[in-house]
Coordinates of C-alpha atoms in Angstrom, one line a residue:
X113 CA -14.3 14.1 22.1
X114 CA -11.2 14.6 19.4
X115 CA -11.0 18.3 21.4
X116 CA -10.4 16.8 25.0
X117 CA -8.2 13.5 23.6
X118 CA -6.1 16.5 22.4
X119 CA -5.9 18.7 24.9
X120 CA -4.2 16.1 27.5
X121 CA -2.1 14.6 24.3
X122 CA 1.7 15.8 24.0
X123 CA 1.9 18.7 21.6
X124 CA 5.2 16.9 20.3
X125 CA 3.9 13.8 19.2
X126 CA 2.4 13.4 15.4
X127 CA -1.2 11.8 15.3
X128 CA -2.9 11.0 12.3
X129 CA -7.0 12.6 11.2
X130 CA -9.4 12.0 9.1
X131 CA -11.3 15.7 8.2
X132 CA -14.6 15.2 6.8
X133 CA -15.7 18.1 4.8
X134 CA -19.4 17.3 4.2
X135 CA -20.0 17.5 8.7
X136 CA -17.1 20.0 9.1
X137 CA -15.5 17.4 11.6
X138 CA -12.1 16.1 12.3
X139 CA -11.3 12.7 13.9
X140 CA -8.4 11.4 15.5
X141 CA -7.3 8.0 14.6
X142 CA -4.0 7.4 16.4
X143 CA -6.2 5.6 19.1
X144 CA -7.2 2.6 20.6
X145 CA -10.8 1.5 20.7
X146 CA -11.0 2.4 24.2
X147 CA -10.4 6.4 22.8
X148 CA -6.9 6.5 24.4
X149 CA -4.8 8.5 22.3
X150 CA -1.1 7.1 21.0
X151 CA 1.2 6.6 23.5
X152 CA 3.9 7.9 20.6
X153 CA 3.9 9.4 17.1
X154 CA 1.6 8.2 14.0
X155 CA 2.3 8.3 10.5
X156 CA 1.5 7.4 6.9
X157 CA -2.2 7.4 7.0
X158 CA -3.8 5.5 4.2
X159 CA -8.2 5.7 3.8
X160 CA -10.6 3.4 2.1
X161 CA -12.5 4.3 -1.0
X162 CA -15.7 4.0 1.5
X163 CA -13.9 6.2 4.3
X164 CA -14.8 3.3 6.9
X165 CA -11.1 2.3 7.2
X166 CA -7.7 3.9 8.0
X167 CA -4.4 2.6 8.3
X168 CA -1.5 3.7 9.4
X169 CA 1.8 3.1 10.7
X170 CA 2.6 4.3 14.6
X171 CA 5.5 3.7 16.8
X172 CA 2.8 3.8 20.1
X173 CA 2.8 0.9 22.5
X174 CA -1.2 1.4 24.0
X175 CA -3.1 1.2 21.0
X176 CA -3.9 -2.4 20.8
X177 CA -3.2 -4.9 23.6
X178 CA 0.3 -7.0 23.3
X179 CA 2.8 -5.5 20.9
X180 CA 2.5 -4.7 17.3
X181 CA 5.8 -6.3 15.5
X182 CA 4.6 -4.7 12.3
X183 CA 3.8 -1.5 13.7
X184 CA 0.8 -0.9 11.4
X185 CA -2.7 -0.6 12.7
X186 CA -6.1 -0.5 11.1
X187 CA -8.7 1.9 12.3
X188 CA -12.3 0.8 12.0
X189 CA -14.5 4.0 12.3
X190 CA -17.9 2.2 11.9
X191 CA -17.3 0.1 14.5
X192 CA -14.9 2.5 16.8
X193 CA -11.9 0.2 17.0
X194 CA -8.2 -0.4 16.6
X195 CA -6.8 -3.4 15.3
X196 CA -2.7 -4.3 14.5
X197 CA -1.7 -6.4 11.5
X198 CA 0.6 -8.8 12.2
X199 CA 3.8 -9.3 11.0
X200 CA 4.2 -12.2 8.0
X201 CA 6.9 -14.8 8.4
X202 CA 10.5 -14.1 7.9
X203 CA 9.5 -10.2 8.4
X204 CA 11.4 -7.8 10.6
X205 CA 8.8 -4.6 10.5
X206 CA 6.2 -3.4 7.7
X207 CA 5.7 0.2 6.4
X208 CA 3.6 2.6 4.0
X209 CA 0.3 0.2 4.0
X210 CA -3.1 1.1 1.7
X211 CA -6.5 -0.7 2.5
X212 CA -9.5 -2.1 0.4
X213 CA -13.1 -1.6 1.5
X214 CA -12.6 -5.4 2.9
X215 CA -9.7 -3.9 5.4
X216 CA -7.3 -5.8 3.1
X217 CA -4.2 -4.5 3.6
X218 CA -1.0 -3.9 1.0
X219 CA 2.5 -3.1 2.6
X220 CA 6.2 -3.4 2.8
X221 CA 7.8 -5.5 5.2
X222 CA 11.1 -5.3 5.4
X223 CA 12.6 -9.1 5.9
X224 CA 14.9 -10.4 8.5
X225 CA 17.4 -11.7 5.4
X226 CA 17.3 -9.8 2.0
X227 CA 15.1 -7.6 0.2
X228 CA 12.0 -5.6 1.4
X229 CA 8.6 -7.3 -0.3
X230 CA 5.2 -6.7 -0.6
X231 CA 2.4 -8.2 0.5
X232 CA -1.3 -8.7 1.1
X233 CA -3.0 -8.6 4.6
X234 CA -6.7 -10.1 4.6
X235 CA -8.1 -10.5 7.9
X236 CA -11.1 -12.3 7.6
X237 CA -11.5 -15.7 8.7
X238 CA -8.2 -16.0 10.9
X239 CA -6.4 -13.8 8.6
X240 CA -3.7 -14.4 5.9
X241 CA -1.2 -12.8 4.2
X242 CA -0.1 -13.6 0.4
X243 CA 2.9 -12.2 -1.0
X244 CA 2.5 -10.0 -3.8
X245 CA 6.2 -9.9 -4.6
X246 CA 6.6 -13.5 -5.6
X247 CA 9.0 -15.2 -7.9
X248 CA 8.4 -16.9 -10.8
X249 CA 10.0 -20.0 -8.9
X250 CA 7.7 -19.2 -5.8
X251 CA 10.2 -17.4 -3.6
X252 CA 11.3 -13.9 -2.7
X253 CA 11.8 -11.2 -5.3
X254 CA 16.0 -10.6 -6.0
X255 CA 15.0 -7.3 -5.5
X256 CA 13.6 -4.5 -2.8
X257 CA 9.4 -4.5 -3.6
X258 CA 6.3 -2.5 -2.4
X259 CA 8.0 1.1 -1.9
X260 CA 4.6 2.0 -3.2
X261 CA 1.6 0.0 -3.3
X262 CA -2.0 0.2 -4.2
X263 CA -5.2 -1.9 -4.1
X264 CA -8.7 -1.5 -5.4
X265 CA -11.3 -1.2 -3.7
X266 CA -12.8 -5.0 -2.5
X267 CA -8.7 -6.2 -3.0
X268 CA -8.5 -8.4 -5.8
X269 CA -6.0 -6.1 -7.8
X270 CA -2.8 -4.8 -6.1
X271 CA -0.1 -2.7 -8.0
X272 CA 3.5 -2.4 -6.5
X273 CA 6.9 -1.3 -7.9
X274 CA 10.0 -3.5 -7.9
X275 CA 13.2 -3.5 -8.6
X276 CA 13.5 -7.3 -8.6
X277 CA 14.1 -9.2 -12.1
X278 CA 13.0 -12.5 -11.1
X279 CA 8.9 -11.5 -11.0
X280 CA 7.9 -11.8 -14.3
X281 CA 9.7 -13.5 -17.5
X282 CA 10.8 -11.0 -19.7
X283 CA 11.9 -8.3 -17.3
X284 CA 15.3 -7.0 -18.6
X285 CA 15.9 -3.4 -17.6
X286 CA 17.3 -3.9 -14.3
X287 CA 15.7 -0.9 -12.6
X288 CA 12.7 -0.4 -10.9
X289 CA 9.6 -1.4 -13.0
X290 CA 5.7 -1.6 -11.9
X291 CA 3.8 -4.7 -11.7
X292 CA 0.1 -6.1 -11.3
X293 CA -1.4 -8.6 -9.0
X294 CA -4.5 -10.2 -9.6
X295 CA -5.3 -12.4 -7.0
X296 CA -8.2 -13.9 -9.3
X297 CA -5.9 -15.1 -11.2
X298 CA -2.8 -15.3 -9.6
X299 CA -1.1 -13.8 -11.9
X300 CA 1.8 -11.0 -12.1
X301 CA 1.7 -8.6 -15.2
X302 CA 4.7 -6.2 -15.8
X303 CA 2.4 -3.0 -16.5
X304 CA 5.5 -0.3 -17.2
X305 CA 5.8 -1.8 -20.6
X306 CA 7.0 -0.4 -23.4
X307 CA 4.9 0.6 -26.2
X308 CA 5.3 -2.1 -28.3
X309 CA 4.7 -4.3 -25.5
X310 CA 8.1 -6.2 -26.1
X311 CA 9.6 -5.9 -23.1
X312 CA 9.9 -3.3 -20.3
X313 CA 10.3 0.3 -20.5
X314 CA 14.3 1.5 -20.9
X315 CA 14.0 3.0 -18.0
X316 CA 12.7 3.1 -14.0
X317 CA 9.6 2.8 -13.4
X318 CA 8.0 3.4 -9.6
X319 CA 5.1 5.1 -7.3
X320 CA 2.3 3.4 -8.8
X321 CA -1.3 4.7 -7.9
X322 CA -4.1 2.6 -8.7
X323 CA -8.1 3.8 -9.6
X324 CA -10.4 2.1 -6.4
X325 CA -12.4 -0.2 -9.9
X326 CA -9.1 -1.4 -10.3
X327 CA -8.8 -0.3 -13.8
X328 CA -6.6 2.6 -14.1
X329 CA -3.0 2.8 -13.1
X330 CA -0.9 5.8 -12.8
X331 CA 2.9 6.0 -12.3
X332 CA 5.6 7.7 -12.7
X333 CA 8.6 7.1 -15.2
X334 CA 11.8 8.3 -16.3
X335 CA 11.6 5.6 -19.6
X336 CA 11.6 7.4 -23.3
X337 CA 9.3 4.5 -24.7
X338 CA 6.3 3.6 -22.9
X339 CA 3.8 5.5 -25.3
X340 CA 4.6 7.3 -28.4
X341 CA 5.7 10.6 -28.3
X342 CA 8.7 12.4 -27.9
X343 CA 10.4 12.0 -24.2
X344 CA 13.1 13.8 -23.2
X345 CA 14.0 10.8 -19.9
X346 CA 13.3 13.4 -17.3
X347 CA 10.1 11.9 -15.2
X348 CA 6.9 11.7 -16.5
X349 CA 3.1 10.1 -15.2
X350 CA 1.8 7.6 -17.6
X351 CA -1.9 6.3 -17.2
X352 CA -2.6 2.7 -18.1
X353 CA -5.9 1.1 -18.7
X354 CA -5.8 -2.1 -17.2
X355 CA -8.8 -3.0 -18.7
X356 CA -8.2 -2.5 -22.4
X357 CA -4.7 -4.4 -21.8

């Protein structure tokens, strides 16, 4: 089936796979749940920690019926079908999303007025998004958020970078730094701190990757004083147990 979709799709056009090595197989995702392939190019595929979902950002007009104002679709491959997320208010487009084994979805979306932020897509029920880039007086970030996000695996903890200094108290560095969402909680935790856990790191912080348990959190880091050590402020990956604090 992936063979023939291929055959009559444009050789020019990017489409986005998922290759499963245990059956040998490769799958096209770019598609609506009718098996039509993207009227136009796919991109910046993100999987599940079950494989079940995909998401992924495509500028294709025939993969869901109406338009797609955020441009980012979910692919459900138990159930053979393509679904669009929809745009939150005050958003212009959304970018680079991740998904939980719920089909939660974490994203930027760029806003029609100020910074970029980063939010939370859960569509169950009649679907809701909450903004992960809130400020601690309950309005946009002062700064771009969500360049990279993460989520665990059922969605109750998302990880994002910011460069906004209005998320958290004590935030004082002025660059980019990396924060924690949990939506058990609702609470926001500065997570590049520095080792004495006075303040933030001295320096940016950013691409945060986050373990599908929600426990561990990699980024990287140009800062001299997250962990003990000598650093020389060229980049670096620091691993944080979310867990242990």
């Amino acid at each position: 089936l992936a063979i023939s979709e291929l055959a009559t799709h444009s050789a020019t056009l990017e489409d986005v796979f998922v290759r499963d090595r245990v059956a040998d197989t490769t799958e096209l995702i770019s598609k609506s749940t009718a098996g039509v392939a993207g009227s136009s190019s796919s991109s910046s595929p993100a999987i599940s920690p079950s494989g079940r979902f995909v998401v992924f950002f495509s500028f294709s007009t025939n993969l869901t019926p109406g338009p797609s104002g955020s441009r980012i679709y979910l692919r459900d491959r138990q159930e053979n079908a393509t679904f669009n997320m929809p745009l939150p208010d005050g958003a212009s487009s959304c970018e680079d999303p991740r998904v939980s084994d719920l089909a939660q979805i974490v994203a930027q979306c760029n806003m029609n007025s100020g910074f970029a932020q980063a939010f939370l897509y859960d569509p169950s029920g009649e679907g809701a998004f909450y903004q992960l880039s809130t400020s601690l007086s309950a309005g946009n970030g002062n700064g771009t958020s969500g360049n990279f996000t993460g989520i665990s695996a059922y969605g109750t903890i998302t990880v994002f970078d910011s460069a906004a200094t209005d998320l958290v108290a004590d935030d004082t560095n002025a660059v980019s730094d990396v924060f924690v969402r949990d939506r058990s909680t609702e609470t926001t935790i500065l997570a590049s701190r520095n080792a004495s856990g006075s303040g933030p790191g001295n320096r940016a912080s950013y691409s945060p990757t986050l373990s599908t348990d929600g426990r561990w959190l990699l980024f990287r880091s140009k800062a001299t004083d997250l962990a003990s050590g000598s650093f020389n402020g060229i980049e670096n990956l620091f691993l944080r147990d979310l867990q242990s604090g």
